[in-house]
Structures are given as C-alpha cells and as structure tokens.
Amino acid sequence: MKIFSKIVFIVCFISTIVLSAQKNYPQNYFRNPLNIPMQLAANFGAVRSNHFHMGLDLRTNNQENLSVVAAADGYVSRIKVERYGFGNAVYITHPNGYTTLYAHLNKYYDKLDELVKERQYKDEKWEQDITFSPGQFPVTKGQLIALSGNTGGSAGPHLHFEIRDTKTEECINPLLFGFNIPDGIAPIISGLYWYDRRFSTYEPGANGIAVKKAGGTYTTDVVQVSSPTISFAIKAVDKANQGFNLGIYHAELLMDDRLIYSFSIDQVSYDDTRYINGCIDYTRFSKDKMSIQHLSSLPGMKLKNYSQPDLNGVITLQDEDIHDIEIILKDVNGNTSRLKTKMRLNKNSEAIPQTGKTVSPNQGKTIASENAEISFSKNAVYDAVNFQMSEKQATNADGISNTIVLQSPYIPVHDDYTLKIKPNRKLSGEEKGKTVVLFDYGSDTKVIKGKWDGERMETLFNRLGTATLLLDQSLPSVSPGWKDGAPVNSSTLRLSGKTKIGDIVSFRAELDGKWLRFARVKDDFVYVFDEKCPKGSGLHTLKVTTINTAGNTNTQSFTFQR
C-alpha cells in the first residue's frame, strides 16, 4: 500500500509540473488545423540551423493540397508570399489575444486567393506581404482557409503551424494548448559531454562520455574531469508515437541533489531565435548536425524565457570528492528520462596557448590584416573566441582580392559583423559597380553586393569562413522548358534560372507586353496558365528580364503557341 501511495504521489507530482506549465494557456481553444489526426514531424524548440523551430510541423501523409482550416474563430490579418521561408502563409488573429500561422501552403481559399492575385498583378510583383483589417476576411473555427503544400523553405509536404502572442509576436509552444497528440515515449539520451570552463567552450571543446541504459535510468562510468571549473551538455532526442526525432522541451541538472541549471522551451521571439547557437555545441552541429544542448549558460547567451538567470550551470569544484550528478529530461506530456552518474576532479589540465586575438562576449572588437578589417559588435559572440584572421591567394578565376580567412565556419556569430576588403588592383568605376563578395562558410556559399568605402568594399554578414572579392561581368539567364515557337500543352510555363556568380535577384516577365505572374520555386520560375493566356489564343511572345547580384541585366525573348 505504501509503494502504491508513493507511485500515486510521483504521478501527481509530474502532472502538477505539466499542468503548471500549461495553466496560463487556454486548453482546447484551438483545434487541429488539419482534418486528419495530428502527427508531428517536428516540435517547438527543435534545433535548426541558426534558429529554434518556432512551431509544429504537422505531417500531411506526404501529400499536398489537403484542407487547412482555421484553428479558431478570428480574421485573416496577414498573408505572405515568398521564395524561401514560409512560402505561402496565412496569419489569423483571434479574439483571445493569440495569432495562428499556417505556412508552406499551395493555395489560399478562393476569395482570399483572388485578392492576392489581384494585388500581385496590380503591383506587378509576385512576392507579397499584405495585412488586412478585421472585417475583410473573418473566419470561423474549422473553416477552410488554404490547401497544404511544399512551398518556401520546405523540404517535403507538411503544414507548419505556429501560435503567437498577438501583442508581442512571441511564438509560444503550441503543445501547451492541450492538443491531443498521443505521446508515451520519454526522451532518449545518447551522449553526455563536459567542457573546461576556464577556457571557451569552443577550445578545447567537448569531452565525450559514453552513456548506457540500466533499467529505466541512463548512467555512465564515473566522470573524471581535469578542470576545477566545468559544465555539462547532453545529446538527446524526444519522440512522439510516430517516431520522428523531436527537440527537448525541459531539462534539469542537479549536483548532489541541488538544482544548478534548468531550461524550458515555452516561448521564443523571432528577434531572439538565433540564440539557439548559444544553447548548443555549434561546432558539432555545423560539422555533422549532431545536436548537443548545453546544460549551462554561455556568457553571451541572452535568450529570455529559456533558463533561470540565477542557475547558470557552471560547476566549480574545490575538492577531489565524488559528486552525484543527475540530469532530468521531460517532454510536454510529462514523459521523463533520468541520467544518473558520479563526477570527480582528477587533475588540472595545462593552459591552452592563445595564438589569436580574443573576441569576448559583451565587448566590441576590430581586427585587421594587411588588406582587410573586421569589426564585431558587443553582441557578436556567445563565448570567447581565440580569433585568427589571415589572407591567402584567391583560387577563384574571378577573384580580385586575396581570400580573407575569418577564423572558422564552426564558430557562431550572433549578429552582423562589418567586413572591409581591399582589391588587389586599382578598379575602374564600372568594375567597382560589378564587384561582389563571395562568402564561403563550409557547407554553403553566399554572394553579397556591398558598398564602397573609399578603396575598400564593405559588407555585413553573420557567419564566419572565408571572403573574396569577385568581379562579375557575366549575365544571368533563363532557359525555357519548351521548344521556341512550339505549342505548350501543359498547365504551366517553367523557366530555369542560371547565374555564374550569385543569384537572380530580379525577374520580370511580360506576355505580349503585359506583366505576367511567375512564381519563384527555388531556382525556377513557374507560371500557371490563367485567363491572361487562354487556350487557342495563338502565338505569344514572352519577354524576360533578369538581374543578378552584381547588377548585370539580361533580356531574353521566347515564343510559344497556346
């Protein structure tokens, strides 16, 4: 009977924790925005490149064009149409102080879709960001608002769903609103790591500890640490019943039964979402997508509503005794995993030689080489960076400067830094106008058009790696998916875009002299036939004008029969 009473107490205690997290949010006010059972492909707070995942990704069974319905009464307050990001998105403002967002849509409901199309033709612009007054598009709970899709920065058909505070625009964890998503699986722990906090977490980096599961508890061998000042991090995933890897909702770190750190991912604003890079081992994530979350606060991590300010998780050991360590992970439903281990200070490690110029949190810094200069704001880094900057000969045939090596792409930067680069020869005014900066940060590249400050080009960027000035005198182009002059029997016209350097930053198509609405789909441009080009309307001329990052303009003409 006593054992049963203890079990009841534990269950009630866990339930109290879960309900206390949810008590400030209306339960069951919002319905499932799909007409199929809610299944998660990603949850709120999951680790993404340079941001937290800010809502729920709802599975659509690998299908597009499923009905998307309003989660509650309200009105359509905004729509967005964009190449990346949300793609096609709807925002609905509700009378209870919240706004819901539905993204990666294929099509809005008819009345709204007609207005958006009308605005696009009026503005002669495909991308749109339109706000509406409460009386324009009222909706009721369960009303069709759109068809699901795979637009924008989506990697597969699904619905991205968010709940925001209407006043602050902070995103709130939708799972706190009482959606019925079965989940009886506790978080799964696969790794434990410790860091020498006398130095930066970036150098020497993580010390891995093998984790094993014994019964219902995770454990490790005694953790022997070689520094009196350390912190821990955990590698773990959560799972719903459908089996997708989800992010960790809540974590606690205890030493000798005393809480020294905790976080809960309840709400995050888009202004703060980049702080994810100060909550994870960015080096391991950017190299191999390994998600290791710190169980401590880095000195430059200023994310609100995430961790408790008086519990920073940094441990200072003053003896060589064995100490108990416990890590508790929970999901929103209260499913709990525990890792229990022991830790002992072994001996101090040798100091790490500092060979660069330290960039520290909360301090601005300017560093120069022979032909370049980089300036960081006081918010640039989350932990100290032993910054090294050098130059090497450019290998790109279009390079007109040395390649500037900016530390490493595996060290995060929070906000934009200023970079100034001097070309390796005198440029004419025309050449200056065609100069761009190529940023290479390991996994990808980006080309940016900067501005000239005397004889140096100045740009803003927020990732480290290498940077080189390029002279781009090439033209962008598009290639038609049909033979010139031939009949087109499909429902669309598709043009494939191509540039030698950078991107197509401007696209304009005119059909027989009038603007035609092409959607940007990754690197392609797609027009869906409508009343602007009906069947049987004869031979048409399509004039397309494209502009690339450097500002080079190309105009091409194509013909087809309809």
Coordinates of C-alpha atoms in Angstrom, one line a residue:
M1 CA 0.0 0.0 0.0
K2 CA 2.9 2.4 0.8
I3 CA 4.5 1.6 -2.6
F4 CA 1.2 2.4 -4.3
S5 CA 0.9 5.7 -2.4
K6 CA 4.4 6.7 -3.5
I7 CA 3.6 5.9 -7.1
V8 CA 0.4 8.0 -7.0
F9 CA 2.4 10.8 -5.4
I10 CA 5.0 10.7 -8.1
V11 CA 2.4 10.7 -10.9
C12 CA 0.5 13.6 -9.3
F13 CA 3.8 15.5 -8.9
I14 CA 4.6 15.1 -12.6
S15 CA 1.1 16.0 -13.6
T16 CA 1.3 19.1 -11.4
I17 CA 4.5 20.2 -13.2
V18 CA 3.0 19.7 -16.6
L19 CA -0.2 21.5 -15.7
S20 CA 1.7 24.4 -14.1
A21 CA 3.4 24.9 -17.5
Q22 CA 0.1 24.9 -19.2
K23 CA -2.2 26.8 -16.8
N24 CA -1.6 30.2 -18.4
Y25 CA -2.7 29.0 -21.8
P26 CA -6.3 28.2 -22.9
Q27 CA -6.8 24.5 -23.2
N28 CA -8.7 23.1 -26.2
Y29 CA -9.4 26.6 -27.5
F30 CA -7.6 25.8 -30.8
R31 CA -8.5 22.8 -32.9
N32 CA -6.3 20.7 -35.2
P33 CA -5.7 22.8 -38.4
L34 CA -5.9 19.6 -40.5
N35 CA -8.8 17.2 -40.9
I36 CA -6.5 14.2 -40.3
P37 CA -5.1 13.3 -36.9
M38 CA -2.2 15.5 -35.7
Q39 CA 1.2 13.8 -36.2
L40 CA 4.4 15.6 -35.6
A41 CA 7.4 15.8 -37.9
A42 CA 8.9 18.5 -35.7
N43 CA 8.1 20.2 -32.5
F44 CA 8.6 23.7 -31.0
G45 CA 12.1 24.4 -30.0
A46 CA 13.8 21.7 -32.1
V47 CA 17.3 22.6 -33.1
R48 CA 17.6 24.1 -36.6
S49 CA 20.4 25.9 -38.4
N50 CA 20.7 29.3 -36.8
H51 CA 17.2 29.2 -35.2
F52 CA 14.8 27.3 -33.0
H53 CA 12.0 25.6 -34.8
M54 CA 9.2 28.0 -33.9
G55 CA 6.1 25.9 -34.3
L56 CA 4.8 22.4 -35.1
D57 CA 5.4 20.7 -38.4
L58 CA 2.3 18.6 -39.0
R59 CA 2.5 15.6 -41.3
T60 CA 0.3 15.6 -44.4
N61 CA 1.0 11.9 -45.3
N62 CA 3.5 13.0 -48.0
Q63 CA 0.6 14.6 -49.8
E64 CA -0.2 18.2 -50.9
N65 CA -3.5 20.0 -51.2
L66 CA -5.0 18.7 -48.0
S67 CA -7.6 21.1 -46.4
V68 CA -6.1 23.5 -43.9
V69 CA -8.7 25.0 -41.6
A70 CA -8.8 27.9 -39.1
A71 CA -7.8 26.7 -35.6
A72 CA -10.4 29.0 -34.0
D73 CA -12.7 32.0 -34.8
G74 CA -10.9 35.1 -35.9
Y75 CA -9.9 37.0 -39.0
V76 CA -7.1 36.7 -41.6
S77 CA -4.8 39.5 -40.6
R78 CA -1.9 38.9 -42.9
I79 CA -0.6 36.8 -45.8
K80 CA 2.9 36.3 -47.1
V81 CA 4.2 35.1 -50.4
E82 CA 7.9 34.5 -50.6
R83 CA 10.5 32.3 -52.3
Y84 CA 12.0 30.8 -49.1
G85 CA 10.9 31.0 -45.5
F86 CA 7.2 30.3 -45.1
G87 CA 6.4 30.2 -48.9
N88 CA 2.7 31.0 -48.9
A89 CA 1.4 31.7 -45.4
V90 CA -1.8 32.8 -43.6
Y91 CA -2.0 34.6 -40.3
I92 CA -5.2 34.5 -38.3
T93 CA -5.7 36.9 -35.3
H94 CA -8.1 35.5 -32.6
P95 CA -10.1 37.4 -30.0
N96 CA -8.3 35.7 -27.1
G97 CA -5.0 37.5 -27.8
Y98 CA -3.3 34.9 -29.9
T99 CA -2.4 34.7 -33.6
T100 CA -2.0 31.4 -35.5
L101 CA 0.2 31.0 -38.6
Y102 CA -0.2 28.3 -41.3
A103 CA 2.8 28.0 -43.7
H104 CA 4.1 26.3 -46.9
L105 CA 0.7 26.4 -48.4
N106 CA -0.1 25.8 -52.1
K107 CA -3.2 27.9 -52.4
Y108 CA -5.4 30.2 -50.3
Y109 CA -9.1 29.8 -50.2
D110 CA -10.9 31.2 -53.2
K111 CA -11.9 34.7 -52.0
L112 CA -8.5 35.3 -50.5
D113 CA -6.6 33.8 -53.4
E114 CA -8.4 36.2 -55.8
L115 CA -7.4 39.2 -53.8
V116 CA -3.8 38.1 -53.6
K117 CA -3.7 37.5 -57.3
E118 CA -5.3 40.9 -58.0
R119 CA -2.7 42.6 -55.8
Q120 CA 0.2 40.8 -57.5
Y121 CA -1.0 42.0 -60.9
K122 CA -1.6 45.5 -59.6
D123 CA 1.9 45.7 -58.0
E124 CA 3.5 43.7 -60.9
K125 CA 5.2 41.8 -58.1
W126 CA 4.9 38.1 -57.1
E127 CA 6.2 38.3 -53.6
Q128 CA 3.7 39.9 -51.2
D129 CA 3.3 40.8 -47.5
I130 CA -0.3 42.1 -47.1
T131 CA -2.1 43.0 -43.9
F132 CA -5.9 43.1 -43.5
S133 CA -8.4 44.8 -41.2
P134 CA -10.7 42.6 -39.0
G135 CA -13.8 43.0 -41.3
Q136 CA -12.2 41.9 -44.6
F137 CA -11.7 38.2 -44.1
P138 CA -13.4 36.9 -41.0
V139 CA -13.2 33.1 -40.4
T140 CA -14.8 30.6 -38.1
K141 CA -13.3 27.7 -36.4
G142 CA -12.9 24.8 -38.8
Q143 CA -13.4 27.0 -41.9
L144 CA -11.3 26.2 -45.0
I145 CA -8.5 28.8 -45.3
A146 CA -6.0 27.1 -47.7
L147 CA -4.6 23.9 -49.2
S148 CA -1.4 22.4 -47.8
G149 CA 1.7 22.3 -49.8
N150 CA 5.5 22.3 -50.0
T151 CA 6.3 26.0 -50.8
G152 CA 9.1 28.2 -49.5
G153 CA 11.9 26.7 -47.4
S154 CA 10.1 23.3 -47.1
A155 CA 11.9 20.1 -47.7
G156 CA 8.8 18.0 -48.1
P157 CA 5.0 18.3 -47.9
H158 CA 3.8 19.3 -44.5
L159 CA 2.0 22.1 -42.6
H160 CA 4.0 24.5 -40.4
F161 CA 1.7 25.7 -37.6
E162 CA 2.5 28.4 -35.0
I163 CA 0.7 30.2 -32.1
R164 CA 1.9 33.7 -31.3
D165 CA 1.1 36.3 -28.7
T166 CA -0.6 38.9 -30.8
K167 CA 0.9 41.9 -28.9
T168 CA 4.5 40.8 -28.5
E169 CA 4.6 38.4 -31.6
E170 CA 6.5 35.9 -29.4
C171 CA 6.0 32.3 -30.6
I172 CA 4.5 30.0 -27.9
N173 CA 4.9 26.3 -27.7
P174 CA 1.6 25.0 -29.3
L175 CA 1.8 21.8 -27.3
L176 CA 1.0 23.9 -24.2
F177 CA -2.5 24.5 -25.5
G178 CA -3.9 21.0 -25.0
F179 CA -3.7 19.4 -28.5
N180 CA -4.5 15.7 -28.4
I181 CA -1.2 14.2 -29.8
P182 CA -0.6 10.8 -28.2
D183 CA 2.9 10.5 -26.7
G184 CA 4.0 7.9 -24.3
I185 CA 7.7 8.0 -25.2
A186 CA 10.3 9.6 -22.9
P187 CA 13.3 11.5 -24.3
I188 CA 16.2 9.2 -25.4
I189 CA 19.7 10.1 -24.2
S190 CA 22.7 9.1 -26.3
G191 CA 25.6 11.2 -25.0
L192 CA 27.0 13.2 -22.2
Y193 CA 29.7 15.8 -22.6
W194 CA 31.7 18.1 -20.3
Y195 CA 33.6 21.3 -21.1
D196 CA 36.6 23.0 -19.4
R197 CA 35.1 26.4 -18.5
R198 CA 38.4 28.0 -17.6
F199 CA 38.5 28.5 -21.3
S200 CA 36.0 28.8 -24.1
T201 CA 33.5 26.0 -24.9
Y202 CA 34.9 26.3 -28.4
E203 CA 38.5 25.5 -27.4
P204 CA 39.4 22.8 -26.5
G205 CA 35.8 21.8 -26.9
A206 CA 33.6 18.8 -25.8
N207 CA 34.8 15.8 -23.9
G208 CA 32.5 12.9 -24.7
I209 CA 31.3 10.3 -22.1
A210 CA 29.7 7.1 -23.2
V211 CA 26.1 6.6 -21.9
K212 CA 24.4 3.3 -21.2
K213 CA 20.9 2.4 -20.1
A214 CA 20.4 0.4 -17.0
G215 CA 16.7 -0.5 -16.5
G216 CA 14.8 2.7 -16.8
T217 CA 17.7 5.0 -16.0
Y218 CA 20.7 6.1 -18.0
T219 CA 24.1 6.1 -16.5
T220 CA 27.9 6.4 -17.2
D221 CA 31.1 5.4 -15.6
V222 CA 32.5 7.9 -13.1
V223 CA 33.2 11.1 -15.0
Q224 CA 36.8 12.1 -14.4
V225 CA 37.2 15.8 -15.1
S226 CA 40.6 17.5 -15.4
S227 CA 39.4 21.1 -14.6
P228 CA 38.0 22.6 -11.4
T229 CA 35.5 24.6 -13.5
I230 CA 33.3 22.7 -15.9
S231 CA 29.9 22.5 -17.5
F232 CA 27.8 19.7 -19.0
A233 CA 25.9 19.2 -22.2
I234 CA 23.5 16.4 -23.3
K235 CA 22.8 14.7 -26.6
A236 CA 19.2 13.6 -26.7
V237 CA 16.1 13.5 -28.7
D238 CA 12.4 13.3 -27.9
K239 CA 9.9 11.2 -29.9
A240 CA 6.2 11.3 -30.4
N241 CA 4.4 8.0 -31.1
Q242 CA 5.0 8.4 -34.8
G243 CA 8.8 8.1 -34.3
F244 CA 10.2 11.4 -35.6
N245 CA 13.1 12.9 -33.7
L246 CA 11.9 15.9 -31.8
G247 CA 13.6 18.6 -29.7
I248 CA 13.9 18.5 -25.9
Y249 CA 11.3 20.5 -24.1
H250 CA 12.6 20.7 -20.5
A251 CA 15.9 19.8 -18.8
E252 CA 17.3 20.0 -15.3
L253 CA 20.9 19.5 -14.0
L254 CA 21.4 18.6 -10.3
M255 CA 24.7 18.1 -8.4
D256 CA 24.5 16.4 -5.0
D257 CA 20.7 16.8 -5.2
R258 CA 20.9 20.6 -5.7
L259 CA 19.4 22.1 -8.9
I260 CA 22.1 24.1 -10.7
Y261 CA 20.6 24.6 -14.1
S262 CA 17.3 24.1 -15.9
F263 CA 15.6 25.3 -19.1
S264 CA 12.1 25.0 -20.6
I265 CA 11.4 25.9 -24.2
D266 CA 8.0 27.6 -23.8
Q267 CA 8.2 30.7 -25.9
V268 CA 10.8 32.4 -28.2
S269 CA 10.6 35.5 -30.4
Y270 CA 12.0 35.7 -33.9
D271 CA 14.2 38.5 -32.7
D272 CA 15.8 36.0 -30.3
T273 CA 15.7 32.7 -32.2
R274 CA 19.3 33.0 -33.4
Y275 CA 20.3 32.5 -29.7
I276 CA 19.9 28.8 -30.4
N277 CA 23.6 29.0 -31.4
G278 CA 24.5 29.8 -27.8
C279 CA 22.4 26.9 -26.5
I280 CA 24.1 24.1 -28.4
D281 CA 27.6 22.9 -29.3
Y282 CA 27.6 24.8 -32.5
T283 CA 30.8 23.3 -33.7
R284 CA 29.5 19.7 -33.6
F285 CA 26.1 20.8 -35.1
S286 CA 27.6 22.7 -38.0
K287 CA 30.1 19.9 -38.8
D288 CA 27.8 16.8 -38.6
K289 CA 24.3 18.1 -37.5
M290 CA 24.9 16.5 -34.1
S291 CA 22.5 18.2 -31.6
I292 CA 24.3 18.6 -28.3
Q293 CA 22.5 21.1 -25.9
H294 CA 24.4 22.9 -23.2
L295 CA 23.2 22.5 -19.6
S296 CA 24.7 25.8 -18.7
S297 CA 24.5 29.4 -19.9
L298 CA 27.2 30.8 -22.1
P299 CA 28.2 34.4 -21.1
G300 CA 26.8 35.9 -24.4
M301 CA 23.6 33.9 -24.5
K302 CA 20.8 36.3 -23.7
L303 CA 17.7 34.4 -24.6
K304 CA 14.7 35.3 -22.5
N305 CA 12.2 32.8 -21.0
Y306 CA 14.6 29.9 -21.5
S307 CA 16.8 29.4 -18.5
Q308 CA 16.7 30.7 -14.9
P309 CA 19.2 33.6 -14.5
D310 CA 20.4 32.5 -11.0
L311 CA 21.2 29.0 -12.2
N312 CA 24.0 29.2 -14.8
G313 CA 25.1 25.5 -14.7
V314 CA 28.8 26.2 -14.4
I315 CA 30.3 24.0 -11.7
T316 CA 33.3 24.9 -9.6
L317 CA 35.0 22.0 -7.8
Q318 CA 37.0 22.7 -4.7
D319 CA 37.8 19.1 -3.7
E320 CA 38.5 15.7 -5.3
D321 CA 35.5 14.1 -3.7
I322 CA 33.0 12.1 -5.7
H323 CA 29.8 14.1 -6.5
D324 CA 26.4 12.9 -7.7
I325 CA 25.2 14.2 -11.0
E326 CA 21.6 13.8 -12.2
I327 CA 20.1 15.1 -15.5
I328 CA 16.3 15.0 -15.9
L329 CA 14.6 15.5 -19.3
K330 CA 10.9 15.8 -19.8
D331 CA 8.5 16.4 -22.7
V332 CA 5.3 18.4 -22.5
N333 CA 3.3 15.3 -21.6
G334 CA 5.5 14.7 -18.6
N335 CA 7.3 11.6 -20.0
T336 CA 10.6 11.7 -18.1
S337 CA 14.2 10.3 -18.6
R338 CA 16.9 10.5 -16.0
L339 CA 20.7 10.1 -16.3
K340 CA 22.5 9.4 -13.0
T341 CA 26.3 9.4 -12.7
K342 CA 29.2 10.5 -10.5
M343 CA 31.9 13.0 -11.1
R344 CA 35.3 13.6 -9.6
L345 CA 38.1 16.1 -10.2
N346 CA 41.2 14.3 -11.3
K347 CA 43.9 16.8 -12.0
N348 CA 44.2 20.2 -13.6
S349 CA 44.9 20.4 -17.3
E350 CA 47.6 22.6 -18.9
A351 CA 46.7 26.0 -20.1
I352 CA 45.8 26.3 -23.8
P353 CA 48.1 28.7 -25.7
Q354 CA 46.3 31.7 -27.1
T355 CA 47.6 32.5 -30.6
G356 CA 44.9 34.9 -31.9
K357 CA 43.1 38.0 -30.7
T358 CA 40.4 37.2 -28.2
V359 CA 36.9 38.4 -29.1
S360 CA 34.8 38.3 -25.9
P361 CA 31.1 38.4 -25.2
N362 CA 29.7 41.8 -24.4
Q363 CA 32.7 43.6 -25.9
G364 CA 33.1 45.0 -29.4
K365 CA 36.3 44.3 -31.3
T366 CA 38.0 45.4 -34.5
I367 CA 40.8 43.2 -36.0
A368 CA 42.8 44.0 -39.2
S369 CA 45.1 42.2 -41.6
E370 CA 47.1 43.8 -44.4
N371 CA 44.1 44.1 -46.8
A372 CA 41.0 43.6 -44.7
E373 CA 39.3 44.7 -41.5
I374 CA 36.6 43.0 -39.4
S375 CA 34.5 44.7 -36.7
F376 CA 32.4 42.9 -34.2
S377 CA 29.6 44.4 -32.1
K378 CA 29.4 43.7 -28.3
N379 CA 26.7 41.1 -29.1
A380 CA 28.7 39.2 -31.6
V381 CA 29.8 36.1 -29.7
Y382 CA 28.3 33.8 -27.1
D383 CA 31.7 32.7 -25.6
A384 CA 35.3 33.8 -26.0
V385 CA 36.8 33.2 -29.5
N386 CA 40.5 33.0 -30.0
F387 CA 40.1 34.8 -33.2
Q388 CA 42.5 34.3 -36.1
M389 CA 42.4 36.3 -39.3
S390 CA 44.7 35.7 -42.3
E391 CA 45.0 36.1 -46.0
K392 CA 45.7 33.7 -48.9
Q393 CA 45.8 33.9 -52.6
A394 CA 42.4 33.6 -54.2
T395 CA 41.8 30.5 -56.3
N396 CA 38.6 31.7 -57.9
A397 CA 39.3 32.8 -61.5
D398 CA 37.1 35.9 -61.0
G399 CA 38.8 36.9 -57.7
I400 CA 40.2 40.4 -57.5
S401 CA 41.4 40.3 -53.8
N402 CA 43.1 37.9 -51.5
T403 CA 40.8 35.4 -49.8
I404 CA 40.3 36.6 -46.3
V405 CA 40.2 33.7 -43.8
L406 CA 37.9 34.6 -40.8
Q407 CA 38.6 32.1 -38.1
S408 CA 36.4 29.1 -38.9
P409 CA 32.9 28.4 -40.1
Y410 CA 32.4 26.2 -37.0
I411 CA 32.3 29.2 -34.6
P412 CA 29.0 31.1 -34.4
V413 CA 28.4 34.8 -34.7
H414 CA 25.2 36.2 -33.3
D415 CA 24.7 39.4 -35.3
D416 CA 26.1 41.1 -38.4
Y417 CA 29.8 42.0 -38.4
T418 CA 31.3 44.6 -40.7
L419 CA 34.0 43.4 -43.2
K420 CA 36.0 45.7 -45.4
I421 CA 38.2 44.2 -48.1
K422 CA 40.7 46.0 -50.4
P423 CA 41.0 44.7 -54.0
N424 CA 44.5 43.6 -55.3
R425 CA 44.5 46.2 -58.1
K426 CA 43.0 49.6 -59.0
L427 CA 39.4 49.2 -60.3
S428 CA 37.6 51.4 -62.7
G429 CA 34.2 52.9 -61.7
E430 CA 32.5 50.3 -63.9
E431 CA 34.4 47.4 -62.3
K432 CA 33.5 48.7 -58.8
G433 CA 29.9 48.5 -59.8
K434 CA 30.3 44.8 -60.8
T435 CA 32.2 43.7 -57.7
V436 CA 30.6 41.4 -55.1
V437 CA 31.8 39.4 -52.1
L438 CA 31.8 35.6 -52.1
F439 CA 31.4 34.2 -48.6
D440 CA 32.3 30.5 -48.2
Y441 CA 31.2 29.1 -44.8
G442 CA 32.0 25.4 -45.5
S443 CA 28.6 23.9 -46.1
D444 CA 27.4 26.6 -48.5
T445 CA 28.3 29.9 -50.1
K446 CA 26.6 33.3 -50.4
V447 CA 27.3 36.2 -52.7
I448 CA 26.6 39.7 -51.4
K449 CA 26.7 43.1 -53.1
G450 CA 28.5 45.5 -50.7
K451 CA 29.1 49.2 -50.8
W452 CA 32.4 51.0 -51.4
D453 CA 34.2 52.9 -48.5
G454 CA 37.0 54.6 -50.4
E455 CA 39.1 51.8 -51.9
R456 CA 37.6 49.0 -49.8
M457 CA 34.3 47.2 -50.3
E458 CA 32.2 47.0 -47.1
T459 CA 29.7 44.2 -46.4
L460 CA 27.7 42.9 -43.5
F461 CA 27.5 39.2 -42.7
N462 CA 26.7 36.9 -39.8
R463 CA 28.7 33.7 -40.4
L464 CA 32.5 33.1 -40.4
G465 CA 34.5 31.3 -43.1
T466 CA 36.3 32.9 -46.0
A467 CA 35.6 36.0 -48.1
T468 CA 36.8 37.1 -51.5
L469 CA 36.1 40.0 -53.8
L470 CA 34.9 38.8 -57.2
L471 CA 34.4 40.8 -60.4
D472 CA 31.2 39.6 -62.1
Q473 CA 30.7 40.6 -65.7
S474 CA 28.5 37.7 -66.5
L475 CA 24.8 37.8 -67.5
P476 CA 22.1 35.9 -65.7
S477 CA 19.8 33.8 -67.9
V478 CA 16.7 31.6 -68.0
S479 CA 16.1 28.5 -70.1
P480 CA 12.5 27.6 -71.3
G481 CA 11.1 24.2 -70.7
W482 CA 9.6 24.2 -74.2
K483 CA 10.9 24.5 -77.8
D484 CA 10.8 28.1 -79.0
G485 CA 7.6 28.7 -81.1
A486 CA 6.1 25.3 -80.3
P487 CA 2.7 24.6 -78.8
V488 CA 2.6 24.3 -75.0
N489 CA 0.1 21.7 -73.8
S490 CA 1.0 21.5 -70.2
S491 CA -0.7 23.6 -67.4
T492 CA 2.4 25.7 -66.7
L493 CA 5.3 27.5 -68.2
R494 CA 8.6 26.8 -66.5
L495 CA 11.9 28.7 -66.8
S496 CA 15.1 27.5 -65.2
G497 CA 17.3 30.3 -63.9
K498 CA 21.1 30.3 -64.1
T499 CA 23.9 32.6 -62.9
K500 CA 27.6 32.2 -62.9
I501 CA 28.0 34.1 -59.7
G502 CA 25.4 34.9 -57.1
D503 CA 21.7 34.7 -57.7
I504 CA 18.9 36.1 -59.8
V505 CA 17.7 39.0 -57.6
S506 CA 15.2 40.4 -60.0
F507 CA 12.9 38.7 -62.5
R508 CA 10.3 40.3 -64.8
A509 CA 8.2 38.5 -67.4
E510 CA 5.9 40.2 -69.9
L511 CA 3.5 38.4 -72.2
D512 CA 2.8 40.3 -75.3
G513 CA 3.9 43.5 -73.5
K514 CA 2.0 42.9 -70.2
W515 CA 3.3 41.7 -66.9
L516 CA 2.8 38.0 -66.2
R517 CA 2.7 36.4 -62.8
F518 CA 5.5 33.9 -62.4
A519 CA 6.1 32.2 -59.0
R520 CA 9.7 31.6 -57.8
V521 CA 10.2 28.0 -57.0
K522 CA 13.7 27.6 -55.7
D523 CA 15.8 28.4 -58.8
D524 CA 12.9 28.1 -61.3
F525 CA 10.2 30.5 -62.4
V526 CA 6.7 29.0 -62.9
Y527 CA 3.6 30.5 -64.5
V528 CA 0.3 28.6 -64.1
F529 CA -1.9 29.3 -67.1
D530 CA -4.9 31.5 -66.3
E531 CA -7.2 34.0 -68.1
K532 CA -4.2 36.1 -69.0
C533 CA -3.2 33.4 -71.6
P534 CA -6.2 31.2 -72.5
K535 CA -6.1 28.2 -74.8
G536 CA -6.5 28.9 -78.5
S537 CA -5.1 32.4 -78.2
G538 CA -2.4 31.8 -80.9
L539 CA 1.3 32.7 -80.9
H540 CA 2.7 34.6 -77.9
T541 CA 5.9 36.4 -77.2
L542 CA 7.4 36.2 -73.7
K543 CA 10.0 38.8 -72.8
V544 CA 12.0 38.0 -69.6
T545 CA 14.4 40.4 -67.9
T546 CA 16.7 39.2 -65.2
I547 CA 19.2 40.9 -62.9
N548 CA 21.9 39.1 -60.9
T549 CA 23.6 40.0 -57.6
A550 CA 26.2 42.2 -59.3
G551 CA 23.5 44.2 -61.1
N552 CA 24.1 42.7 -64.6
T553 CA 20.9 42.7 -66.6
N554 CA 19.8 40.4 -69.4
T555 CA 16.7 40.5 -71.5
Q556 CA 15.6 37.4 -73.5
S557 CA 12.5 36.7 -75.7
F558 CA 10.8 33.4 -76.3
T559 CA 7.7 32.4 -78.3
F560 CA 5.1 29.7 -77.8
Q561 CA 1.6 28.8 -79.0
R562 CA -1.3 28.3 -76.8

